Coordinates of N, CA and C in Angstrom, one line a residue:
M1 N 0.9 -1.2 0.0 CA 0.0 0.0 0.0 C 0.9 1.2 0.0
S2 N 0.6 2.2 -0.9 CA 1.4 3.4 -0.9 C 1.2 4.2 0.3
E3 N 2.1 5.1 0.5 CA 2.0 6.0 1.7 C 0.8 6.9 1.6
S4 N 0.5 7.4 0.4 CA -0.7 8.3 0.3 C -2.0 7.5 0.6
V5 N -2.1 6.3 0.1 CA -3.3 5.5 0.4 C -3.4 5.2 1.9
R6 N -2.2 4.9 2.5 CA -2.2 4.6 4.0 C -2.7 5.9 4.7
V7 N -2.2 7.0 4.4 CA -2.6 8.3 5.1 C -4.1 8.6 4.8
S8 N -4.5 8.4 3.6 CA -5.9 8.6 3.2 C -6.8 7.7 4.1
K9 N -6.5 6.4 4.2 CA -7.3 5.5 5.1 C -7.3 6.0 6.5
Y10 N -6.1 6.5 7.0 CA -6.1 7.1 8.3 C -7.0 8.3 8.5
L11 N -7.0 9.2 7.5 CA -7.9 10.3 7.5 C -9.3 9.9 7.5
S12 N -9.6 8.9 6.7 CA -11.0 8.4 6.6 C -11.5 7.9 8.0
Y13 N -10.6 7.2 8.6 CA -11.0 6.6 9.9 C -11.2 7.8 10.9
V14 N -10.3 8.7 11.0 CA -10.4 9.8 11.9 C -11.5 10.8 11.6
L15 N -11.7 11.2 10.3 CA -12.7 12.2 10.0 C -14.1 11.7 9.7
R16 N -14.2 10.4 9.5 CA -15.5 9.8 9.2 C -16.1 9.0 10.4
H17 N -15.1 8.4 11.2 CA -15.6 7.5 12.2 C -15.1 7.7 13.6
R18 N -13.9 8.0 13.8 CA -13.3 8.0 15.2 C -12.4 9.2 15.5
P19 N -12.9 10.4 15.4 CA -12.0 11.5 15.8 C -11.5 11.4 17.2
D20 N -12.4 10.8 18.0 CA -12.0 10.7 19.5 C -10.8 9.8 19.6
S21 N -10.4 9.0 18.7 CA -9.3 8.1 18.8 C -8.0 8.9 18.9
I22 N -8.0 10.1 18.5 CA -6.8 11.0 18.7 C -7.2 12.2 19.5
G23 N -8.3 12.3 20.1 CA -8.7 13.4 20.9 C -9.1 14.6 20.0
L24 N -9.6 14.4 18.8 CA -10.0 15.5 17.9 C -11.5 15.7 18.0
A25 N -11.8 17.0 17.9 CA -13.3 17.3 18.0 C -13.7 17.8 16.6
L26 N -14.8 17.3 16.1 CA -15.5 17.8 14.9 C -16.6 18.6 15.3
D27 N -16.9 19.7 14.5 CA -18.1 20.4 14.7 C -19.3 19.7 14.2
E28 N -20.5 20.2 14.3 CA -21.7 19.5 13.9 C -21.8 19.3 12.4
Q29 N -21.0 20.0 11.6 CA -21.0 19.7 10.2 C -19.7 18.9 9.7
G30 N -19.1 18.3 10.7 CA -18.0 17.4 10.4 C -16.6 18.1 10.2
W31 N -16.5 19.4 10.4 CA -15.3 20.1 10.2 C -14.3 19.9 11.4
A32 N -13.0 19.7 11.1 CA -12.0 19.7 12.1 C -11.0 20.8 11.8
N33 N -10.4 21.4 12.8 CA -9.4 22.4 12.6 C -8.1 21.7 12.1
V34 N -7.6 22.2 11.0 CA -6.4 21.5 10.4 C -5.2 21.4 11.3
E35 N -4.9 22.5 12.0 CA -3.8 22.5 12.9 C -4.0 21.6 14.0
E36 N -5.2 21.5 14.5 CA -5.5 20.5 15.6 C -5.3 19.1 15.1
L37 N -5.8 18.8 13.9 CA -5.7 17.5 13.3 C -4.2 17.1 13.2
L38 N -3.4 18.0 12.7 CA -2.0 17.7 12.5 C -1.3 17.5 13.9
A39 N -1.6 18.3 14.9 CA -1.0 18.2 16.2 C -1.5 16.9 16.9
R40 N -2.8 16.6 16.9 CA -3.3 15.4 17.5 C -2.8 14.2 16.8
S41 N -2.6 14.2 15.5 CA -2.1 13.1 14.8 C -0.7 12.8 15.2
A42 N 0.1 13.9 15.3 CA 1.5 13.7 15.8 C 1.6 13.1 17.2
E43 N 0.8 13.6 18.1 CA 0.7 13.1 19.5 C 0.4 11.6 19.5
H44 N -0.3 11.1 18.5 CA -0.7 9.7 18.4 C 0.2 8.9 17.4
G45 N 1.3 9.4 17.1 CA 2.3 8.7 16.3 C 2.1 8.7 14.8
E46 N 1.2 9.6 14.3 CA 1.0 9.7 12.9 C 1.6 11.0 12.4
T47 N 2.8 11.0 11.8 CA 3.5 12.2 11.4 C 2.9 12.6 10.1
L48 N 2.1 13.7 10.1 CA 1.4 14.2 9.0 C 1.7 15.7 8.9
D49 N 2.1 16.2 7.8 CA 2.4 17.6 7.7 C 1.4 18.2 6.7
R50 N 1.4 19.6 6.7 CA 0.4 20.3 5.9 C 0.5 20.0 4.4
A51 N 1.8 19.9 3.9 CA 2.0 19.6 2.5 C 1.4 18.2 2.1
T52 N 1.6 17.2 3.0 CA 1.0 15.9 2.7 C -0.5 16.0 2.7
L53 N -1.1 16.7 3.7 CA -2.5 16.8 3.8 C -3.1 17.5 2.5
D54 N -2.4 18.6 2.1 CA -2.8 19.3 0.9 C -2.8 18.4 -0.3
E55 N -1.7 17.6 -0.4 CA -1.6 16.7 -1.6 C -2.7 15.7 -1.6
I56 N -3.0 15.1 -0.5 CA -4.1 14.1 -0.4 C -5.4 14.6 -0.8
V57 N -5.7 15.8 -0.2 CA -7.0 16.4 -0.6 C -7.1 16.8 -2.1
R58 N -6.0 17.2 -2.6 CA -5.9 17.7 -4.0 C -6.0 16.5 -5.0
T59 N -5.3 15.4 -4.6 CA -5.2 14.3 -5.6 C -6.1 13.1 -5.3
C60 N -6.8 13.0 -4.3 CA -7.6 11.9 -4.0 C -8.6 11.7 -5.1
P61 N -8.6 10.6 -5.9 CA -9.5 10.5 -7.1 C -10.9 10.5 -6.7
K62 N -11.3 10.1 -5.5 CA -12.7 10.0 -5.0 C -13.1 11.3 -4.3
R63 N -12.1 12.3 -4.2 CA -12.4 13.6 -3.6 C -13.1 13.3 -2.2
R64 N -12.5 12.5 -1.4 CA -13.1 12.1 -0.1 C -13.0 13.2 0.9
Y65 N -12.1 14.2 0.7 CA -11.9 15.2 1.7 C -12.1 16.6 1.1
A66 N -12.4 17.6 1.9 CA -12.6 19.0 1.4 C -12.1 19.9 2.5
F67 N -11.5 21.0 2.0 CA -11.1 22.1 2.9 C -12.2 23.1 2.9
S68 N -12.3 23.9 4.0 CA -13.2 25.0 4.1 C -12.6 26.1 3.1
E69 N -13.4 27.1 2.8 CA -12.9 28.2 1.9 C -11.6 28.8 2.3
D70 N -11.5 29.0 3.7 CA -10.2 29.6 4.2 C -9.1 28.6 4.4
R71 N -9.4 27.3 4.1 CA -8.4 26.2 4.3 C -7.9 26.0 5.7
T72 N -8.7 26.5 6.7 CA -8.3 26.2 8.1 C -9.0 25.0 8.7
R73 N -10.0 24.5 7.9 CA -10.7 23.3 8.4 C -10.8 22.3 7.3
I74 N -11.0 21.0 7.7 CA -11.1 19.9 6.8 C -12.2 19.0 7.2
R75 N -12.8 18.3 6.3 CA -13.8 17.3 6.6 C -13.9 16.2 5.5
A76 N -14.4 15.1 5.9 CA -14.7 14.1 4.9 C -16.0 14.5 4.2
S77 N -16.0 14.2 2.9 CA -17.2 14.7 2.1 C -18.4 13.9 2.3
Q78 N -18.3 12.6 2.7 CA -19.5 11.8 3.0 C -18.9 10.5 3.6
G79 N -19.8 9.6 4.0 CA -19.4 8.3 4.5 C -19.3 8.2 6.1
H80 N -19.8 9.2 6.8 CA -19.6 9.2 8.2 C -20.5 8.2 8.9
S81 N -19.9 7.6 10.0 CA -20.7 6.8 10.9 C -21.2 7.6 12.1
L82 N -20.6 8.8 12.2 CA -21.0 9.8 13.2 C -22.2 10.6 12.8
K83 N -23.0 11.1 13.7 CA -24.1 12.0 13.3 C -23.5 13.3 12.9
I84 N -23.5 13.6 11.7 CA -22.9 14.8 11.1 C -24.0 15.4 10.2
D85 N -24.1 16.7 10.2 CA -25.0 17.5 9.3 C -24.1 18.1 8.2
L86 N -24.0 17.5 7.1 CA -23.2 18.1 6.0 C -23.8 19.3 5.3
A87 N -25.0 19.7 5.8 CA -25.7 20.9 5.3 C -26.0 20.7 3.8
L88 N -26.3 19.5 3.4 CA -26.6 19.2 2.0 C -28.1 19.5 1.8
K89 N -28.4 20.1 0.7 CA -29.8 20.4 0.3 C -30.3 19.3 -0.6
P90 N -31.6 19.0 -0.4 CA -32.2 17.9 -1.3 C -32.0 18.3 -2.7
Q91 N -31.7 17.3 -3.5 CA -31.5 17.4 -5.0 C -32.4 16.5 -5.7
T92 N -32.8 16.9 -6.9 CA -33.5 16.0 -7.8 C -32.6 15.0 -8.4
P93 N -32.8 13.7 -8.2 CA -31.8 12.7 -8.7 C -32.1 12.4 -10.2
P94 N -31.2 11.8 -10.8 CA -31.5 11.3 -12.2 C -32.5 10.2 -12.1
E95 N -33.0 9.8 -13.2 CA -34.0 8.7 -13.3 C -33.6 7.5 -12.5
T96 N -32.3 7.1 -12.7 CA -31.8 5.8 -12.2 C -30.5 6.1 -11.5
L97 N -30.3 5.5 -10.3 CA -29.0 5.5 -9.7 C -28.6 4.0 -9.4
Y98 N -27.4 3.7 -9.0 CA -26.9 2.4 -8.8 C -26.2 2.2 -7.4
H99 N -26.3 1.0 -6.9 CA -25.7 0.6 -5.7 C -24.9 -0.7 -5.9
G100 N -23.6 -0.6 -5.6 CA -22.8 -1.8 -5.7 C -22.6 -2.5 -4.3
T101 N -22.8 -3.8 -4.3 CA -22.6 -4.6 -3.1 C -22.0 -5.9 -3.5
A102 N -21.9 -6.8 -2.5 CA -21.4 -8.2 -2.7 C -22.6 -9.1 -2.8
T103 N -22.5 -10.2 -3.6 CA -23.6 -11.1 -3.8 C -24.1 -11.7 -2.5
R104 N -23.2 -11.8 -1.5 CA -23.6 -12.4 -0.2 C -24.6 -11.6 0.5
F105 N -24.8 -10.3 0.2 CA -25.8 -9.4 0.8 C -27.1 -9.3 0.0
L106 N -27.1 -9.8 -1.2 CA -28.2 -9.6 -2.1 C -29.5 -10.0 -1.6
E107 N -29.7 -11.2 -1.1 CA -31.0 -11.7 -0.6 C -31.6 -10.8 0.4
V108 N -30.8 -10.4 1.4 CA -31.3 -9.5 2.5 C -31.7 -8.1 1.9
I109 N -30.9 -7.6 1.0 CA -31.1 -6.3 0.5 C -32.4 -6.3 -0.4
L110 N -32.6 -7.3 -1.2 CA -33.8 -7.4 -2.0 C -35.0 -7.6 -1.1
R111 N -34.9 -8.2 0.1 CA -36.0 -8.4 1.0 C -36.3 -7.1 1.8
D112 N -35.2 -6.5 2.3 CA -35.4 -5.4 3.3 C -35.0 -4.0 2.7
G113 N -34.4 -4.0 1.6 CA -34.0 -2.7 1.0 C -32.6 -2.3 1.4
L114 N -32.2 -1.1 1.0 CA -30.9 -0.6 1.4 C -31.1 0.3 2.6
R115 N -30.3 0.0 3.6 CA -30.3 0.8 4.8 C -28.9 1.3 5.1
S116 N -28.8 2.4 5.8 CA -27.5 3.1 6.0 C -26.6 2.3 6.9
M117 N -27.2 1.3 7.6 CA -26.4 0.5 8.6 C -25.6 1.4 9.6
N118 N -24.3 1.4 9.6 CA -23.5 2.2 10.5 C -23.1 3.5 9.9
R119 N -23.7 3.9 8.8 CA -23.4 5.2 8.2 C -24.6 6.1 8.3
T120 N -24.4 7.3 7.9 CA -25.6 8.2 8.0 C -26.5 8.2 6.8
H121 N -25.9 7.7 5.6 CA -26.7 7.6 4.4 C -26.3 6.3 3.6
V122 N -27.2 5.9 2.7 CA -26.9 4.9 1.7 C -26.2 5.6 0.6
H123 N -25.1 5.0 0.1 CA -24.4 5.6 -1.0 C -24.8 5.1 -2.3
L124 N -25.0 6.0 -3.3 CA -25.5 5.6 -4.6 C -24.6 6.2 -5.6
S125 N -24.4 5.5 -6.7 CA -23.6 6.0 -7.8 C -24.4 6.3 -9.0
A126 N -23.9 7.2 -9.8 CA -24.6 7.6 -11.1 C -24.3 6.7 -12.2
D127 N -23.4 5.7 -12.1 CA -23.1 4.8 -13.2 C -22.8 3.4 -12.7
V128 N -23.0 2.5 -13.5 CA -22.8 1.1 -13.2 C -21.3 0.7 -12.9
E129 N -20.4 1.4 -13.6 CA -19.0 1.1 -13.4 C -18.5 1.4 -12.0
T130 N -18.9 2.6 -11.5 CA -18.6 3.0 -10.2 C -19.2 2.0 -9.1
A131 N -20.5 1.7 -9.3 CA -21.2 0.8 -8.4 C -20.5 -0.6 -8.4
T132 N -20.1 -1.1 -9.6 CA -19.4 -2.3 -9.7 C -18.1 -2.3 -8.9
A133 N -17.3 -1.2 -9.0 CA -16.0 -1.1 -8.3 C -16.3 -1.1 -6.8
V134 N -17.4 -0.4 -6.4 CA -17.7 -0.4 -4.9 C -18.1 -1.8 -4.5
G135 N -18.9 -2.5 -5.2 CA -19.3 -3.9 -4.9 C -18.1 -4.8 -4.8
R136 N -17.1 -4.6 -5.7 CA -15.9 -5.5 -5.7 C -15.1 -5.4 -4.4
R137 N -15.2 -4.2 -3.8 CA -14.4 -4.1 -2.5 C -15.0 -5.0 -1.4
H138 N -16.2 -5.5 -1.6 CA -16.8 -6.3 -0.5 C -17.0 -7.8 -0.9
G139 N -16.5 -8.1 -2.1 CA -16.6 -9.5 -2.5 C -17.0 -9.6 -3.9
K140 N -17.6 -10.7 -4.3 CA -18.1 -10.8 -5.7 C -19.2 -9.7 -5.9
P141 N -19.0 -8.8 -6.9 CA -19.9 -7.7 -7.0 C -21.2 -8.0 -7.7
V142 N -22.2 -7.3 -7.2 CA -23.5 -7.2 -7.9 C -24.0 -5.8 -7.8
V143 N -24.7 -5.4 -8.9 CA -25.1 -4.0 -9.0 C -26.6 -4.0 -8.9
L144 N -27.2 -3.1 -8.1 CA -28.6 -2.9 -8.0 C -29.0 -1.5 -8.7
E145 N -30.0 -1.6 -9.5 CA -30.5 -0.3 -10.0 C -31.6 0.2 -9.1
V146 N -31.5 1.5 -8.8 CA -32.4 2.2 -7.9 C -33.3 3.1 -8.8
A147 N -34.6 3.0 -8.6 CA -35.6 3.8 -9.3 C -35.6 5.2 -8.6
A148 N -34.6 6.0 -8.8 CA -34.5 7.2 -8.0 C -35.5 8.2 -8.3
A149 N -35.9 8.4 -9.5 CA -36.9 9.4 -9.9 C -38.2 9.0 -9.3
R150 N -38.6 7.7 -9.3 CA -39.8 7.3 -8.8 C -39.8 7.4 -7.3
M151 N -38.7 7.1 -6.6 CA -38.6 7.3 -5.2 C -38.8 8.8 -4.8
A152 N -38.1 9.7 -5.6 CA -38.2 11.1 -5.3 C -39.7 11.6 -5.5
N153 N -40.4 11.1 -6.5 CA -41.8 11.4 -6.7 C -42.7 10.9 -5.5
D154 N -42.2 9.8 -4.9 CA -42.9 9.3 -3.8 C -42.5 9.9 -2.4
G155 N -41.7 11.0 -2.5 CA -41.4 11.7 -1.3 C -40.1 11.5 -0.6
Y156 N -39.3 10.6 -1.2 CA -38.0 10.3 -0.6 C -37.0 11.4 -1.0
R157 N -36.1 11.8 -0.1 CA -35.1 12.8 -0.5 C -33.7 12.2 -0.8
F158 N -33.1 12.9 -1.8 CA -31.8 12.6 -2.2 C -30.9 13.8 -2.0
Y159 N -29.6 13.5 -1.8 CA -28.6 14.5 -1.6 C -27.4 14.2 -2.5
L160 N -26.7 15.2 -2.9 CA -25.5 15.0 -3.6 C -24.3 15.6 -2.9
S161 N -23.4 14.7 -2.5 CA -22.2 15.1 -1.6 C -21.3 15.9 -2.5
E162 N -20.3 16.6 -1.8 CA -19.3 17.4 -2.5 C -18.5 16.6 -3.5
N163 N -18.4 15.3 -3.3 CA -17.6 14.5 -4.2 C -18.5 13.7 -5.1
S164 N -19.7 14.1 -5.4 CA -20.6 13.6 -6.4 C -21.2 12.2 -6.1
V165 N -21.2 11.8 -4.8 CA -21.9 10.6 -4.4 C -23.3 10.9 -4.0
W166 N -24.2 10.2 -4.6 CA -25.7 10.4 -4.3 C -25.9 9.7 -2.9
L167 N -26.7 10.4 -2.1 CA -27.0 9.9 -0.7 C -28.5 9.8 -0.5
A168 N -29.0 8.8 0.1 CA -30.4 8.6 0.5 C -30.4 8.0 1.9
E169 N -31.4 8.3 2.7 CA -31.5 7.8 4.0 C -31.8 6.3 4.0
V170 N -32.6 5.9 3.0 CA -33.0 4.5 2.9 C -33.5 4.2 1.4
V171 N -33.4 3.0 0.9 CA -34.0 2.7 -0.3 C -34.8 1.4 -0.1
P172 N -36.1 1.6 -0.1 CA -37.0 0.4 0.1 C -36.9 -0.6 -1.0
P173 N -37.2 -1.9 -0.8 CA -36.9 -2.9 -1.8 C -37.7 -2.7 -3.1
Q174 N -38.9 -2.1 -3.0 CA -39.7 -2.0 -4.2 C -39.1 -1.0 -5.3
Y175 N -38.0 -0.3 -4.9 CA -37.3 0.6 -5.8 C -36.0 0.0 -6.3
L176 N -35.8 -1.3 -6.0 CA -34.5 -2.0 -6.4 C -34.8 -3.0 -7.5
R177 N -33.8 -3.2 -8.4 CA -33.8 -4.2 -9.4 C -32.3 -4.6 -9.6
Q178 N -32.0 -5.9 -9.6 CA -30.7 -6.3 -9.9 C -30.3 -6.1 -11.4
V179 N -29.2 -5.5 -11.6 CA -28.7 -5.3 -13.0 C -28.0 -6.6 -13.4
E180 N -28.4 -7.1 -14.6 CA -27.8 -8.3 -15.1 C -26.4 -8.0 -15.6
S181 N -25.5 -8.9 -15.3 CA -24.1 -8.7 -15.7 C -23.8 -9.5 -16.9

């Protein structure tokens, strides 16, 4: 694993799930003070400097992290297991979105729908390729088509994160269909 991938995974853990693991405080919108993040990381054995942090935010292909306008704060763009208000406004989704998962979860998902589980939202992709890549991370991939426009017409809300991941609180099973591969 490259050093940048290792540091990105570390940031993901701290900014999305366990800021308390290094004594870091996030505000209600998930922002952390950059200087405090660097200092707390160093205190806990993770030598991270501003240049490295800037590089990871700038080059992360999934744009997982964002700086505030004045660049004094940083946060994860989505994927939190903590209660965070990303201040996202409801958006009109495209007709169809996709969710990638592993085949071992398919039966339960088709029965119960997609739930956020230990995250704040269900993550959805705008294309099959991205959903397939996500599913592959969890095992043999399977892609589910989400009738997003129909869900929105039925009153469900969708959000679009800063890094273009579609988010929903839940996707009931009647809006899901397995994409044939």
